[in-house]
mmCIF file of C-alpha atoms and ligand atoms in Angstrom:
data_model
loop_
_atom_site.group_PDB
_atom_site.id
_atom_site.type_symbol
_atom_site.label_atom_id
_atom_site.label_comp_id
_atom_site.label_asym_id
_atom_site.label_seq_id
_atom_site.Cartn_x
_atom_site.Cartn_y
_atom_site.Cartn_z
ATOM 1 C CA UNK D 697 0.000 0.000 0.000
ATOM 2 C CA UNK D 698 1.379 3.417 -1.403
ATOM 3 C CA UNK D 699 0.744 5.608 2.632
ATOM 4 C CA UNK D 700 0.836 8.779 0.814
ATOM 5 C CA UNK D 701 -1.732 8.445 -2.169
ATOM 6 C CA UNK D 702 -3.790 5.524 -0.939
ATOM 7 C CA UNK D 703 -3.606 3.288 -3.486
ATOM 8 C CA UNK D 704 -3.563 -0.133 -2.622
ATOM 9 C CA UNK D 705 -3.225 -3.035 -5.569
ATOM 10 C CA UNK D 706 -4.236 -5.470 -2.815
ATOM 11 C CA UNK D 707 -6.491 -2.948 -1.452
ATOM 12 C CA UNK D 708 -9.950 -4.727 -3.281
ATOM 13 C CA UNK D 709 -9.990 -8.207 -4.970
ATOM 14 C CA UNK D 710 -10.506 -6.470 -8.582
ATOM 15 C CA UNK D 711 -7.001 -4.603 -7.691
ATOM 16 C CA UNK D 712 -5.499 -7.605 -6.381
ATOM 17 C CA UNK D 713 -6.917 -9.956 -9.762
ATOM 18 C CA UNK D 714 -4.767 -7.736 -11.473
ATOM 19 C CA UNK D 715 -1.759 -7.700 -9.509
ATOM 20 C CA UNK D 716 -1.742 -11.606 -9.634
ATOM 21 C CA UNK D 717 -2.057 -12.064 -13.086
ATOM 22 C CA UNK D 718 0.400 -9.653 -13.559
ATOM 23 C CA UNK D 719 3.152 -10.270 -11.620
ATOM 24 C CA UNK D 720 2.409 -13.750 -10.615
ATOM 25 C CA UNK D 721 0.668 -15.485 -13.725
ATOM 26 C CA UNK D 722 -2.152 -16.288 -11.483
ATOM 27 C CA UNK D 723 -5.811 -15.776 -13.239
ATOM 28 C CA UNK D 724 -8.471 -16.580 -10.490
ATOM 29 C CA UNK D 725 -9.258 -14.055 -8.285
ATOM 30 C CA UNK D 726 -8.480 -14.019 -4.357
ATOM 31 C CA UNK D 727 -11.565 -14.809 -1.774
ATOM 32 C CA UNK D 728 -11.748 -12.401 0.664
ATOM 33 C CA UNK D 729 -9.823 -14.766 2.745
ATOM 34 C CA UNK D 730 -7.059 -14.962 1.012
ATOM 35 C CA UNK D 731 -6.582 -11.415 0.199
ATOM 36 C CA UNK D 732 -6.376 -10.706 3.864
ATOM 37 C CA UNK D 733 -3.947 -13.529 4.615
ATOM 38 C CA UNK D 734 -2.291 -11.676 1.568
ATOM 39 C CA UNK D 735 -2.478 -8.060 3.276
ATOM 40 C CA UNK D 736 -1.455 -9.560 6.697
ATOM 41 C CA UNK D 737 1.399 -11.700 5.110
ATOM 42 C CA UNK D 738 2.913 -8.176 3.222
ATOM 43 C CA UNK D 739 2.522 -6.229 6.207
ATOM 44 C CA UNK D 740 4.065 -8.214 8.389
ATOM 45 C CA UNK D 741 7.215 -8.784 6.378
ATOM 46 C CA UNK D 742 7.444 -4.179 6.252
ATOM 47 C CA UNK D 743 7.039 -4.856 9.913
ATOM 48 C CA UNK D 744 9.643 -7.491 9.647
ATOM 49 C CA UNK D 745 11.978 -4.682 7.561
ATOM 50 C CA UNK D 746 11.147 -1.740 9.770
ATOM 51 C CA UNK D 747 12.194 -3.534 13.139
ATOM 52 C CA UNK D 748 13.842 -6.957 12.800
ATOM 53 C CA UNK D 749 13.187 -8.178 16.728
ATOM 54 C CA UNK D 750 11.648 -11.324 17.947
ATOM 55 C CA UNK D 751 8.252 -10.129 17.986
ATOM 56 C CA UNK D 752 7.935 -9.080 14.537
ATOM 57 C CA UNK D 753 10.019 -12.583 13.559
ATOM 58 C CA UNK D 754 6.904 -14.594 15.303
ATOM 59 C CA UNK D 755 3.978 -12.472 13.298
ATOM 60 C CA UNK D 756 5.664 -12.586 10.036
ATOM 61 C CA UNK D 757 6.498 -16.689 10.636
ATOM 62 C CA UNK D 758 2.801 -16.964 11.146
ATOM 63 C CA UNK D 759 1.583 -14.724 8.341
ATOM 64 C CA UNK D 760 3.476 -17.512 6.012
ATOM 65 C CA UNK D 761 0.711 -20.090 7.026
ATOM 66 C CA UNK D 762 3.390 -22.407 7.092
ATOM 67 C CA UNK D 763 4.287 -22.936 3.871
ATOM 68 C CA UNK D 764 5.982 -26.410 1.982
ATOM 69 C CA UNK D 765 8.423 -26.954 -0.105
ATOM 70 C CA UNK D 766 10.141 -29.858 -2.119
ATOM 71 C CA UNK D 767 13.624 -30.015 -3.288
ATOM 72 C CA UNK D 768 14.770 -29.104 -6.802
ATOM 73 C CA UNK D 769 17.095 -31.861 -7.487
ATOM 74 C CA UNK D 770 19.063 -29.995 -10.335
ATOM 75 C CA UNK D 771 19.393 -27.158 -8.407
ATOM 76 C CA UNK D 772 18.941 -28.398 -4.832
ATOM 77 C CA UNK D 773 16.885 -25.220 -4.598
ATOM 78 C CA UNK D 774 13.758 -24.990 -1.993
ATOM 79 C CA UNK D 775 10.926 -24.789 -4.343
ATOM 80 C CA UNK D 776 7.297 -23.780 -3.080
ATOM 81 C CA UNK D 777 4.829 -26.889 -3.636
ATOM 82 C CA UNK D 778 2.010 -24.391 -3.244
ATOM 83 C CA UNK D 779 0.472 -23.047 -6.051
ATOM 84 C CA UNK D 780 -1.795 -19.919 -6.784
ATOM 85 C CA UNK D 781 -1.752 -17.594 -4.007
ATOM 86 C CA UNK D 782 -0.517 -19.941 -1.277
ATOM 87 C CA UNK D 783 2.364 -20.126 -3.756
ATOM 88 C CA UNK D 784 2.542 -16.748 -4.355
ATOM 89 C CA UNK D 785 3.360 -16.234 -0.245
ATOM 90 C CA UNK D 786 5.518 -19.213 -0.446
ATOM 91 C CA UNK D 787 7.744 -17.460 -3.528
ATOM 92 C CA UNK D 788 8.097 -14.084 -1.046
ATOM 93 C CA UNK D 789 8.331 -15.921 2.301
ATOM 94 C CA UNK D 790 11.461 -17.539 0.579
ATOM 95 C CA UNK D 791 12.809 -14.724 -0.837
ATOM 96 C CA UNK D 792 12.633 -13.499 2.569
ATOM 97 C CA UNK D 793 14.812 -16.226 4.029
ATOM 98 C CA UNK D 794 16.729 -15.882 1.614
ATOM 99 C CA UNK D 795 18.024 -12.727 1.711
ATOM 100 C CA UNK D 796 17.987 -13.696 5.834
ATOM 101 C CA UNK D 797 20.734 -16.217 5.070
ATOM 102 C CA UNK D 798 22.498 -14.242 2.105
ATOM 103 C CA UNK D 799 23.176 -11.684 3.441
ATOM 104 C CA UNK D 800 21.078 -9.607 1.613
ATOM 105 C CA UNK D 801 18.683 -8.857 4.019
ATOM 106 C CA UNK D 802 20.199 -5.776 5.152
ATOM 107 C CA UNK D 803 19.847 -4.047 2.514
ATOM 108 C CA UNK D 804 16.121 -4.102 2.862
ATOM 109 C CA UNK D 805 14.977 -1.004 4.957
ATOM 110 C CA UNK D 806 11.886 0.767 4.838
ATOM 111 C CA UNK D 807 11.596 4.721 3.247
ATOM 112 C CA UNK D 808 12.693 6.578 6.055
ATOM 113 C CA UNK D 809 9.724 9.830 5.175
ATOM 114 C CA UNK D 810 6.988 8.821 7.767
ATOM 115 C CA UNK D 811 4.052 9.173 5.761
ATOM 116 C CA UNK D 812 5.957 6.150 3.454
ATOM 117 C CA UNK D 813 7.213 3.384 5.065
ATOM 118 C CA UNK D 814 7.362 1.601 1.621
ATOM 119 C CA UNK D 815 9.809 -1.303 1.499
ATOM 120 C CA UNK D 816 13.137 -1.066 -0.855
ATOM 121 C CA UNK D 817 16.150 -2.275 -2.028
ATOM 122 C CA UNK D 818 19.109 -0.207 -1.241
ATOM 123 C CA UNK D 819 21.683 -0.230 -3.518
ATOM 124 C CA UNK D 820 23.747 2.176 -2.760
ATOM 125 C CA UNK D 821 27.304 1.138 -2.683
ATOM 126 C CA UNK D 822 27.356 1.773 1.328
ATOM 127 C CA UNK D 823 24.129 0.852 2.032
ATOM 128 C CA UNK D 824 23.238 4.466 3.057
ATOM 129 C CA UNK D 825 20.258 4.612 1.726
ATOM 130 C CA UNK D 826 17.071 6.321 3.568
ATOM 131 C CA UNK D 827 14.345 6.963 0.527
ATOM 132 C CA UNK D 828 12.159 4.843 -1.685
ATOM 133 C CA UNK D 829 13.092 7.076 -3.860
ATOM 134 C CA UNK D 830 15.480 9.535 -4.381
ATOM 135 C CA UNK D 831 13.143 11.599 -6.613
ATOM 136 C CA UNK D 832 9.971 11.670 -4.284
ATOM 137 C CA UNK D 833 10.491 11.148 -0.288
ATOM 138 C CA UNK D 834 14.583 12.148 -0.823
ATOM 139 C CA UNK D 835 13.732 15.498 -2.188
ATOM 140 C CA UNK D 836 10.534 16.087 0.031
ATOM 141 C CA UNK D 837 13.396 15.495 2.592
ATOM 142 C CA UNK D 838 16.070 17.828 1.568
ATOM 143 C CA UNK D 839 13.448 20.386 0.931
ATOM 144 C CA UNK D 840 12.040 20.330 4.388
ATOM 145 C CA UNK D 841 16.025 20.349 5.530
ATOM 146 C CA UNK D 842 16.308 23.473 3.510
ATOM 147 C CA UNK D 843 12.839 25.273 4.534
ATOM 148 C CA UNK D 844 13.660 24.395 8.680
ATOM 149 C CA UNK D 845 17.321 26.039 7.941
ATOM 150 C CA UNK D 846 15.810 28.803 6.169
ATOM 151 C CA UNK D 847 13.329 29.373 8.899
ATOM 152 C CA UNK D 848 16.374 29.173 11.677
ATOM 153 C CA UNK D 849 18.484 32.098 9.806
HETATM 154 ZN ZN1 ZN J 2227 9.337 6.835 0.420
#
């Protein structure tokens, strides 16, 4: 969920639909049930990425409903045995693990603007980031920086 705008492509089952098919080649819409275990599972892994502590570990392990996985034995890969939207949790609930065990994982930080909170990458080359995105919450930032010094002199 975007904070600032609203917009939410899980945010109705018509939204979500989309978002499936899209970016998960899965056609058949979400029950209401499954969008929330959807909503819950994504909001407890920016929980997870805003403040990594026990707590936060145990709601996002539950928000995975537990999910299964066989062995890929080319690639000796964990592969989700779910499909549809159990397996689309499955595919980000690994990712999440691992990026936990890759080292990766710290490089995941939530936009540091408040009224964000959205959940990015940082590739910066000493993982300094703060923003989303340089373009929108960094410059909001600077500008307020600017305006608060420009108030002070
Ligand atoms: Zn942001």
């Amino acid at each position: 969920m975007n904070l600032e705008s609203g917009a939410d492509r899980l945010g109705d089952v018509d939204s979500a639909t989309t978002w499936l098919l899209e970016s998960h080649d899965v056609s058949s819409p979400p029950t209401q049930t499954e969008l929330r275990h959807l909503i819950r599972f994504r909001e407890a892994t920016r929980h997870l990425v805003i403040d990594d502590n026990q707590i936060t570990r145990e709601e996002w392990a539950a928000s995975t409903a537990g999910p299964r996985f066989t062995i890929d034995p080319q690639s000796l890969d964990l592969q989700p045995l779910a499909t549809g939207l159990r397996g689309v949790v499955a595919h980000y609930a690994k990712a999440v693990t691992d990026a936990r065990s890759d080292g990766s994982w710290v490089r995941l930080k939530a936009c540091a603007n408040p009224a964000c909170l959205w959940a990015f990458y940082d590739r910066s080359r000493n993982r300094s980031g703060n923003w989303c995105s340089m373009d929108v919450c960094g410059s909001r930032s600077k500008m307020r920086t600017y305006r608060a010094k420009d108030d002070r002199s």
